[in-house]
Coordinates of C-alpha atoms in Angstrom, one line a residue:
M1 CA 33.5 5.9 0.4
A2 CA 34.8 2.5 -0.6
I3 CA 35.2 1.5 3.1
A4 CA 31.6 2.7 3.8
H5 CA 30.4 0.7 0.8
R6 CA 32.2 -2.4 2.1
S7 CA 30.7 -1.8 5.6
R8 CA 27.3 -1.8 4.0
L9 CA 28.1 -5.1 2.2
R10 CA 29.1 -6.6 5.5
S11 CA 26.0 -5.4 7.2
R12 CA 23.9 -6.9 4.4
L13 CA 25.7 -10.2 4.8
E14 CA 25.2 -10.3 8.5
T15 CA 21.5 -9.4 8.1
R16 CA 21.1 -12.3 5.7
A17 CA 22.9 -14.6 8.1
R18 CA 20.6 -13.7 10.9
S19 CA 17.6 -14.1 8.7
A20 CA 18.8 -17.6 7.7
E21 CA 19.2 -18.5 11.3
R22 CA 15.6 -17.3 12.1
V23 CA 14.3 -19.3 9.1
R24 CA 16.2 -22.4 10.3
A25 CA 14.8 -22.0 13.8
L26 CA 11.3 -21.7 12.5
L27 CA 11.5 -24.8 10.2
P28 CA 10.3 -27.3 12.9
L29 CA 7.3 -25.0 13.6
T30 CA 6.4 -24.7 9.9
R31 CA 6.7 -28.4 9.5
F32 CA 4.4 -29.0 12.5
L33 CA 1.8 -26.6 11.0
H34 CA 2.2 -27.8 7.5
L35 CA -0.8 -30.1 7.6
G36 CA -3.2 -27.5 8.8
E37 CA -2.1 -24.6 6.6
I38 CA -5.3 -22.6 7.2
A39 CA -6.2 -21.9 10.8
G40 CA -9.9 -22.3 11.7
G41 CA -9.8 -20.4 15.1
P42 CA -10.0 -16.9 13.7
L43 CA -12.8 -17.8 11.4
L44 CA -14.7 -19.4 14.3
I45 CA -14.3 -16.3 16.5
A46 CA -15.5 -14.1 13.6
A47 CA -18.5 -16.2 13.1
V48 CA -19.5 -16.0 16.8
V49 CA -19.0 -12.2 16.7
A50 CA -21.2 -12.0 13.6
L51 CA -24.0 -14.0 15.2
I52 CA -24.0 -11.9 18.3
W53 CA -23.8 -8.7 16.3
A54 CA -26.6 -9.6 14.0
N55 CA -28.9 -10.4 17.0
I56 CA -28.4 -7.1 18.8
P57 CA -31.3 -4.8 18.0
G58 CA -30.2 -1.6 16.3
A59 CA -26.5 -2.7 16.0
G60 CA -26.6 -2.2 12.2
Y61 CA -25.2 -5.5 11.1
T62 CA -27.5 -6.0 8.2
A63 CA -27.4 -2.4 7.1
L64 CA -23.6 -2.4 6.9
W65 CA -23.0 -5.6 5.1
R66 CA -25.9 -5.3 2.7
H67 CA -25.0 -1.7 1.8
E68 CA -24.5 -1.6 -2.0
L69 CA -21.2 -0.4 -3.4
T70 CA -20.3 0.3 -7.1
L71 CA -16.9 -0.2 -8.5
S72 CA -16.1 1.1 -11.9
L73 CA -12.7 0.6 -13.5
G74 CA -12.5 0.9 -17.3
W75 CA -14.7 -1.8 -18.7
L76 CA -15.2 -3.3 -15.3
S77 CA -18.3 -2.1 -13.5
R78 CA -20.2 -3.9 -10.7
T79 CA -22.7 -3.0 -8.1
E80 CA -23.0 -5.4 -5.2
P81 CA -23.7 -5.5 -1.4
L82 CA -20.6 -5.2 0.7
N83 CA -20.8 -8.8 1.9
R84 CA -20.8 -9.9 -1.8
W85 CA -17.8 -7.7 -2.5
V86 CA -16.0 -9.5 0.4
T87 CA -16.8 -12.8 -1.1
D88 CA -15.9 -11.9 -4.7
A89 CA -12.7 -10.0 -3.8
L90 CA -11.3 -12.0 -0.9
L91 CA -12.5 -15.5 -1.2
P92 CA -10.4 -16.2 -4.4
L93 CA -7.3 -16.0 -2.1
F94 CA -8.8 -18.9 0.0
F95 CA -9.2 -20.9 -3.2
F96 CA -5.8 -19.8 -4.4
V97 CA -4.3 -21.5 -1.3
A98 CA -6.6 -24.5 -1.9
G99 CA -5.1 -24.7 -5.4
L100 CA -1.6 -24.6 -4.0
E101 CA -2.5 -27.4 -1.6
I102 CA -4.0 -29.5 -4.4
K103 CA -0.9 -28.9 -6.6
R104 CA 1.3 -30.0 -3.8
E105 CA -0.7 -33.2 -3.1
L106 CA -0.7 -34.0 -6.9
V107 CA 3.0 -33.6 -7.2
H108 CA 4.5 -34.6 -3.8
G109 CA 1.7 -35.8 -1.6
E110 CA -1.1 -38.3 -1.3
L111 CA -2.4 -37.7 -4.8
D112 CA 0.8 -38.3 -6.7
S113 CA -0.2 -41.9 -7.8
W114 CA -3.5 -43.6 -8.6
R115 CA -3.0 -46.1 -5.8
R116 CA -2.6 -43.4 -3.2
A117 CA -5.2 -41.1 -4.6
A118 CA -7.9 -43.8 -5.0
L119 CA -9.2 -43.7 -1.4
P120 CA -9.4 -39.8 -1.1
L121 CA -11.0 -39.7 -4.5
A122 CA -13.6 -42.3 -3.6
V123 CA -14.6 -40.7 -0.3
A124 CA -14.7 -37.3 -1.9
I125 CA -17.2 -38.5 -4.5
G126 CA -19.2 -40.3 -1.8
G127 CA -19.1 -37.1 0.3
I128 CA -20.5 -35.1 -2.6
V129 CA -23.1 -37.5 -4.1
V130 CA -24.9 -38.7 -0.9
P131 CA -25.4 -35.3 0.7
M132 CA -26.6 -33.9 -2.6
G133 CA -29.1 -36.8 -2.7
C134 CA -30.2 -36.1 0.8
Y135 CA -30.9 -32.5 0.1
L136 CA -32.8 -33.3 -3.1
A137 CA -34.9 -35.9 -1.3
F138 CA -36.2 -33.1 1.0
T139 CA -36.6 -30.4 -1.7
H140 CA -37.4 -32.2 -4.9
G141 CA -39.9 -30.3 -7.0
S142 CA -39.6 -27.1 -5.0
P143 CA -37.7 -23.9 -5.9
E144 CA -35.4 -24.6 -2.9
S145 CA -33.9 -27.5 -4.9
R146 CA -31.5 -25.0 -6.5
G147 CA -29.4 -25.1 -3.3
W148 CA -28.5 -28.8 -3.8
A149 CA -24.8 -28.0 -3.8
I150 CA -24.8 -26.3 -0.4
P151 CA -23.9 -29.5 1.7
V152 CA -21.4 -31.0 -0.7
A153 CA -18.3 -29.1 0.4
T154 CA -16.1 -29.5 3.5
D155 CA -14.4 -26.6 5.4
I156 CA -10.9 -28.2 5.7
A157 CA -9.7 -25.3 8.0
F158 CA -12.3 -26.3 10.6
A159 CA -11.9 -30.0 10.0
L160 CA -8.2 -30.0 10.5
A161 CA -8.4 -27.7 13.5
L162 CA -10.8 -30.2 15.1
L163 CA -8.6 -33.1 14.2
G164 CA -5.8 -31.2 16.0
L165 CA -7.9 -31.0 19.1
L166 CA -7.8 -34.8 19.2
G167 CA -4.0 -34.7 19.6
D168 CA -2.3 -38.1 19.2
R169 CA -5.7 -39.8 18.9
A170 CA -5.5 -38.7 15.2
P171 CA -2.1 -39.7 13.8
R172 CA -0.4 -37.8 11.0
S173 CA -1.6 -40.3 8.4
V174 CA -5.2 -39.5 9.3
K175 CA -4.6 -35.8 8.8
V176 CA -2.8 -36.4 5.5
L177 CA -5.9 -38.4 4.3
A178 CA -8.2 -35.6 5.4
L179 CA -6.1 -33.1 3.5
A180 CA -6.0 -35.2 0.4
F181 CA -9.8 -35.7 0.6
A182 CA -10.3 -32.0 1.0
A183 CA -8.2 -31.2 -2.0
I184 CA -10.4 -33.3 -4.3
D185 CA -13.5 -32.0 -2.5
D186 CA -12.4 -28.4 -3.3
I187 CA -12.0 -29.3 -6.9
G188 CA -15.5 -30.8 -7.0
A189 CA -17.0 -27.7 -5.3
T190 CA -15.2 -25.4 -7.6
L191 CA -16.4 -27.3 -10.7
I192 CA -20.0 -27.2 -9.4
V193 CA -19.8 -23.4 -8.9
A194 CA -18.3 -22.9 -12.4
V195 CA -20.8 -25.1 -14.2
F196 CA -24.1 -24.7 -12.2
Y197 CA -23.8 -21.3 -10.4
S198 CA -22.2 -19.1 -13.0
A199 CA -24.2 -16.1 -14.3
H200 CA -24.8 -15.2 -17.9
L201 CA -21.5 -15.5 -19.6
S202 CA -19.8 -12.5 -21.2
W203 CA -17.5 -13.8 -23.9
P204 CA -15.5 -10.6 -24.4
A205 CA -14.6 -10.6 -20.7
L206 CA -13.7 -14.3 -20.9
V207 CA -11.5 -13.6 -23.9
V208 CA -9.7 -10.9 -21.9
A209 CA -9.3 -13.5 -19.0
A210 CA -7.8 -15.9 -21.5
G211 CA -5.4 -13.2 -22.5
F212 CA -4.3 -12.7 -18.9
L213 CA -3.9 -16.4 -18.5
L214 CA -1.8 -16.6 -21.6
L215 CA 0.5 -13.9 -20.3
I216 CA 0.9 -15.7 -17.0
L217 CA 1.9 -18.9 -18.8
S218 CA 4.2 -17.0 -21.1
C219 CA 6.0 -15.4 -18.1
R220 CA 6.4 -18.9 -16.6
W221 CA 7.8 -20.2 -19.9
L222 CA 10.2 -17.3 -20.1
S223 CA 11.3 -17.9 -16.5
V224 CA 10.2 -14.4 -15.3
R225 CA 11.0 -14.2 -11.6
G226 CA 9.4 -10.9 -10.5
E227 CA 6.4 -11.8 -8.2
L228 CA 4.7 -8.4 -8.7
I229 CA 4.0 -9.1 -12.4
Y230 CA 2.3 -12.4 -11.5
W231 CA 0.2 -10.8 -8.9
L232 CA -0.9 -8.0 -11.2
L233 CA -1.7 -10.5 -14.1
G234 CA -3.5 -12.7 -11.6
A235 CA -5.6 -9.9 -10.4
G236 CA -6.5 -9.0 -14.0
F237 CA -7.4 -12.7 -14.6
V238 CA -9.6 -12.9 -11.5
A239 CA -11.4 -9.6 -12.4
S240 CA -12.0 -10.7 -16.0
V241 CA -13.3 -14.1 -15.0
L242 CA -15.7 -12.5 -12.5
Q243 CA -16.9 -10.0 -15.1
G244 CA -17.3 -12.9 -17.6
G245 CA -19.9 -14.5 -15.4
I246 CA -17.8 -17.2 -13.8
H247 CA -17.2 -16.7 -10.1
S248 CA -13.8 -15.4 -9.1
T249 CA -13.1 -18.4 -6.8
V250 CA -12.7 -20.5 -9.9
A251 CA -10.0 -18.2 -11.1
G252 CA -8.3 -18.4 -7.7
L253 CA -8.2 -22.2 -7.8
V254 CA -6.8 -22.2 -11.3
L255 CA -4.0 -19.7 -10.4
G256 CA -3.0 -21.8 -7.4
M257 CA -2.8 -25.0 -9.5
L258 CA -0.6 -23.2 -12.1
A259 CA 2.1 -22.2 -9.6
P260 CA 5.3 -24.2 -10.2
S261 CA 5.9 -26.8 -7.5
H262 CA 9.5 -27.6 -8.3
S263 CA 12.6 -25.6 -7.3
L264 CA 14.9 -24.3 -10.0
F265 CA 17.7 -26.7 -9.0
S266 CA 18.4 -29.7 -6.9
R267 CA 19.5 -29.7 -3.3
E268 CA 22.9 -31.1 -4.3
D269 CA 23.4 -28.3 -6.8
L270 CA 22.4 -25.8 -4.3
V271 CA 24.8 -27.0 -1.6
A272 CA 27.7 -27.1 -4.1
R273 CA 27.0 -23.7 -5.5
L274 CA 26.5 -22.1 -2.0
D275 CA 29.9 -23.5 -0.9
E276 CA 31.5 -22.1 -4.0
V277 CA 29.9 -18.7 -3.7
S278 CA 30.6 -18.5 0.0
G279 CA 34.2 -19.3 -0.7
H280 CA 34.5 -16.5 -3.2
I281 CA 32.9 -14.0 -0.8
S282 CA 35.4 -15.0 1.9
D283 CA 38.4 -14.7 -0.4
L284 CA 37.3 -11.3 -1.6
D285 CA 36.7 -10.2 2.0
A286 CA 40.3 -11.2 2.9
R287 CA 41.7 -9.3 -0.1
L288 CA 39.7 -6.2 0.8
A289 CA 41.0 -6.4 4.3
Q290 CA 44.5 -6.6 3.0
F291 CA 44.0 -3.4 1.1
E292 CA 42.8 -1.6 4.1
E293 CA 45.5 -2.9 6.5
S294 CA 48.3 -2.2 4.0
G295 CA 47.2 1.4 3.6
Q296 CA 46.7 1.1 -0.1
D297 CA 44.4 3.5 -1.9
T298 CA 40.9 2.2 -1.4
E299 CA 39.6 4.5 -4.2
C300 CA 41.6 2.7 -6.8
H301 CA 40.0 0.8 -9.7
E302 CA 41.1 -2.6 -8.4
Y303 CA 39.5 -2.1 -5.0
E304 CA 36.3 -0.9 -6.5
E305 CA 36.3 -4.0 -8.8
L306 CA 36.7 -6.3 -5.8
L307 CA 33.7 -4.6 -4.1
E308 CA 31.6 -5.0 -7.2
R309 CA 32.5 -8.7 -7.5
Q310 CA 31.7 -9.2 -3.8
A311 CA 28.3 -7.5 -4.3
A312 CA 27.6 -9.7 -7.3
Y313 CA 28.3 -12.9 -5.3
L314 CA 26.2 -11.6 -2.5
A315 CA 23.3 -11.1 -4.9
E316 CA 23.8 -14.6 -6.3
L317 CA 23.8 -16.0 -2.8
E318 CA 20.4 -14.4 -2.1
E319 CA 19.1 -15.6 -5.5
L320 CA 20.2 -19.2 -4.7
T321 CA 18.5 -19.3 -1.3
V322 CA 15.2 -17.8 -2.7
G323 CA 15.3 -19.9 -5.9
Y324 CA 15.6 -23.2 -4.1
E325 CA 12.1 -22.8 -2.6
A326 CA 9.5 -23.8 -5.1
P327 CA 7.2 -20.9 -6.0
A328 CA 4.1 -22.8 -4.9
D329 CA 5.6 -23.5 -1.5
R330 CA 6.8 -19.9 -1.2
E331 CA 3.3 -18.5 -2.0
L332 CA 1.7 -21.0 0.3
R333 CA 3.9 -19.8 3.1
R334 CA 3.3 -16.2 2.4
V335 CA -0.4 -16.1 1.6
T336 CA -1.7 -18.6 4.2
P337 CA -1.4 -16.3 7.2
W338 CA -3.3 -13.6 5.3
V339 CA -6.1 -16.1 4.5
S340 CA -6.2 -17.4 8.1
Y341 CA -6.2 -14.1 9.9
L342 CA -7.8 -11.7 7.4
V343 CA -9.6 -13.3 4.5
L344 CA -11.6 -16.0 6.3
P345 CA -12.4 -13.9 9.5
V346 CA -13.7 -11.0 7.3
F347 CA -15.7 -13.5 5.2
G348 CA -17.2 -15.1 8.4
L349 CA -17.9 -11.7 9.9
A350 CA -19.7 -10.5 6.7
N351 CA -21.7 -13.7 6.1
A352 CA -22.2 -15.7 9.3
G353 CA -24.4 -13.1 11.0
V354 CA -28.0 -14.4 10.9
P355 CA -30.9 -13.0 12.9
I356 CA -32.2 -16.0 15.0
T357 CA -36.0 -15.7 14.8
T358 CA -38.8 -18.0 15.7
D359 CA -39.6 -18.5 12.0
A360 CA -35.9 -19.4 11.2
L361 CA -35.8 -21.9 14.1
G362 CA -39.2 -23.4 13.1
S363 CA -37.9 -24.0 9.5
L364 CA -35.2 -26.4 11.0
V365 CA -37.9 -28.9 12.0
T366 CA -40.1 -28.7 9.0
L367 CA -39.5 -30.4 5.6
G368 CA -37.6 -28.0 3.3
A369 CA -34.1 -26.7 2.6
S370 CA -33.1 -25.9 6.2
L371 CA -33.8 -29.4 7.5
A372 CA -32.3 -30.9 4.3
I373 CA -29.0 -29.0 4.9
V374 CA -28.8 -30.2 8.5
V375 CA -29.5 -33.8 7.6
A376 CA -27.1 -33.7 4.6
L377 CA -24.2 -32.3 6.7
T378 CA -24.7 -34.5 9.8
I379 CA -25.8 -37.8 8.2
G380 CA -25.3 -37.6 4.5
K381 CA -21.7 -36.6 4.6
P382 CA -20.4 -39.4 6.9
V383 CA -22.6 -42.0 5.3
G384 CA -21.4 -41.1 1.8
F385 CA -17.8 -40.9 3.1
L386 CA -17.9 -44.3 4.7
L387 CA -19.9 -46.1 2.0
A388 CA -17.5 -44.9 -0.7
A389 CA -14.5 -46.0 1.4
W390 CA -16.1 -49.5 1.9
L391 CA -16.7 -49.9 -1.8
A392 CA -13.2 -48.7 -2.8
L393 CA -11.6 -51.1 -0.2
R394 CA -13.9 -54.0 -1.0
T395 CA -13.2 -53.8 -4.7
G396 CA -9.5 -53.5 -4.2
L397 CA -9.3 -50.1 -5.8
A398 CA -7.8 -48.6 -2.7
Q399 CA -6.0 -49.5 0.5
L400 CA -6.0 -48.0 3.9
P401 CA -3.0 -45.9 4.7
E402 CA -0.7 -47.2 7.5
G403 CA -2.1 -46.2 10.9
V404 CA -5.6 -45.5 9.6
G405 CA -8.6 -47.7 10.6
W406 CA -12.4 -47.6 10.3
R407 CA -12.7 -45.6 13.5
H408 CA -10.4 -42.9 12.0
L409 CA -12.5 -42.9 8.8
A410 CA -15.7 -42.5 10.9
V411 CA -14.3 -39.5 12.7
V412 CA -13.0 -37.9 9.5
G413 CA -16.4 -38.6 7.8
M414 CA -18.3 -36.8 10.5
L415 CA -15.9 -33.8 10.5
A416 CA -16.4 -33.7 6.7
G417 CA -19.9 -32.4 7.5
V418 CA -18.4 -29.1 8.7
G419 CA -19.4 -27.1 5.6
F420 CA -19.2 -23.6 6.8
T421 CA -17.1 -21.4 4.5
V422 CA -17.9 -23.0 1.1
S423 CA -21.4 -23.9 2.1
L424 CA -22.1 -20.3 3.1
F425 CA -20.6 -19.2 -0.2
I426 CA -22.7 -21.5 -2.3
A427 CA -25.8 -20.5 -0.3
Q428 CA -25.1 -16.9 -1.4
L429 CA -25.1 -18.0 -5.0
A430 CA -28.3 -20.1 -4.7
F431 CA -30.5 -17.8 -2.6
T432 CA -31.1 -14.1 -2.3
A433 CA -31.3 -12.0 0.8
G434 CA -35.1 -11.8 0.4
G435 CA -35.5 -15.4 -0.6
G436 CA -34.7 -17.2 2.6
L437 CA -30.9 -16.8 2.7
D438 CA -30.8 -16.1 6.4
R439 CA -32.6 -19.3 7.4
I440 CA -30.3 -21.2 5.0
K441 CA -27.2 -19.7 6.6
L442 CA -28.6 -20.7 10.0
A443 CA -29.1 -24.3 8.8
V444 CA -25.5 -24.3 7.6
L445 CA -24.2 -23.0 10.9
L446 CA -26.3 -25.5 12.9
G447 CA -25.4 -28.5 10.7
S448 CA -21.7 -27.6 10.8
F449 CA -21.8 -27.2 14.6
I450 CA -23.5 -30.6 15.0
A451 CA -21.0 -32.3 12.6
A452 CA -18.1 -30.8 14.6
A453 CA -19.5 -31.9 17.9
L454 CA -20.2 -35.4 16.7
G455 CA -16.8 -35.8 15.0
T456 CA -14.9 -34.5 18.0
G457 CA -16.9 -36.4 20.6
T458 CA -16.6 -39.6 18.6
G459 CA -12.9 -39.1 18.3
Y460 CA -12.5 -38.8 22.0
A461 CA -14.7 -41.8 22.6
L462 CA -13.4 -44.2 20.0
L463 CA -9.7 -43.3 19.5
R464 CA -7.1 -44.1 22.0
P465 CA -4.3 -41.5 22.7
S466 CA -1.5 -44.0 22.1
E467 CA -3.1 -45.5 19.0
S468 CA -0.7 -45.3 16.1
R469 CA -2.1 -48.2 14.0
A470 CA -5.7 -49.3 13.8
S471 CA -7.2 -52.5 12.4
P472 CA -9.4 -52.0 9.4
T473 CA -11.9 -54.4 10.7

């Protein structure tokens, strides 16, 4: 029995060693993908499928996604169309990842000091204010003005994917700037949703949400390590916030920004303790081998004690390797694939399907919300982005990162007009299915497509493949 137990211990040790080697082999790939955490490809494919599906007569796209479902769980009871359930239940995970990205940028990235954050902050403000002004200029005084926030957000998944298509025309510093800009842009969009697009507030539900948040903070303060408890409390927090009249995406962003971004110990302490624990495991393994080779009784108390000590060191070894990774980084690594290949594609499939009719196309060339969205995304975004950058640099509040010039800023500004995910989401909040939502979605898709084409085409035309440093003039 004891020999079998020791064999199992050895098997566990070998499994962990193989896992460590796989992780080590994947590190270059994860570092390469680190800037573009969320993949835009699956979302694009889902959007194309949704558009085709919605325009096939009798295919049942609208009937499926607008079929109403009721969920009742204790005090929580909601009735919504299926596509709204997709938005309310899945999109918080996208904003959770956004919150993790923002936290990382604030602690370790481009937003960890005022000097570094000034330019992303300035262009984010410009990229919100000018598109909003463009939209209101077309819709002022009409009921459609309630959609003013639709063009203010950037779909960073698409933007970074398009920057990736430019290859070495877009150096790493440009992608870092785009990611930092998107982090602030996400905060702005979330605050807008929380303040201007929240339903009637239910204070009892918000009190419950505050209770869940307090429990999460208490678990952090008590250094509770079990991830399941955080996920359960987080789900309760999201559901309570949604029931309280504030959209669940706000809760997702808050949870992401609350995740600890520091590991439990330093690299030096980790290496020292790993060496020490590995040495203990090797010594114990040698002593156990002596027991077996000498023919001594492997059922004796001393042998069993050696096995238990080895198991304890093995558990500590696992705890050290897991604990060194910051919780925010660990959740980002684990959740991002689910967001890229499940959450966003399902969201796109449920919301991007728009019947392309003569009336919908005609609305794109007449004054109103549809034309306002297209103009705001394709012209307002880059103008606001570049104007804010010029003001920040001219006044000395900010400086261009190394390797970034005005041509790079122009390309990023154009790609910032790819609204898609968040723009479709805000459109859902501002308009109803019978109140012109389909033509608004079509305008978002068209404006985002034009912005993507302009940004990518300009990047290939203006940026040189070997360019690593551009002049700001």
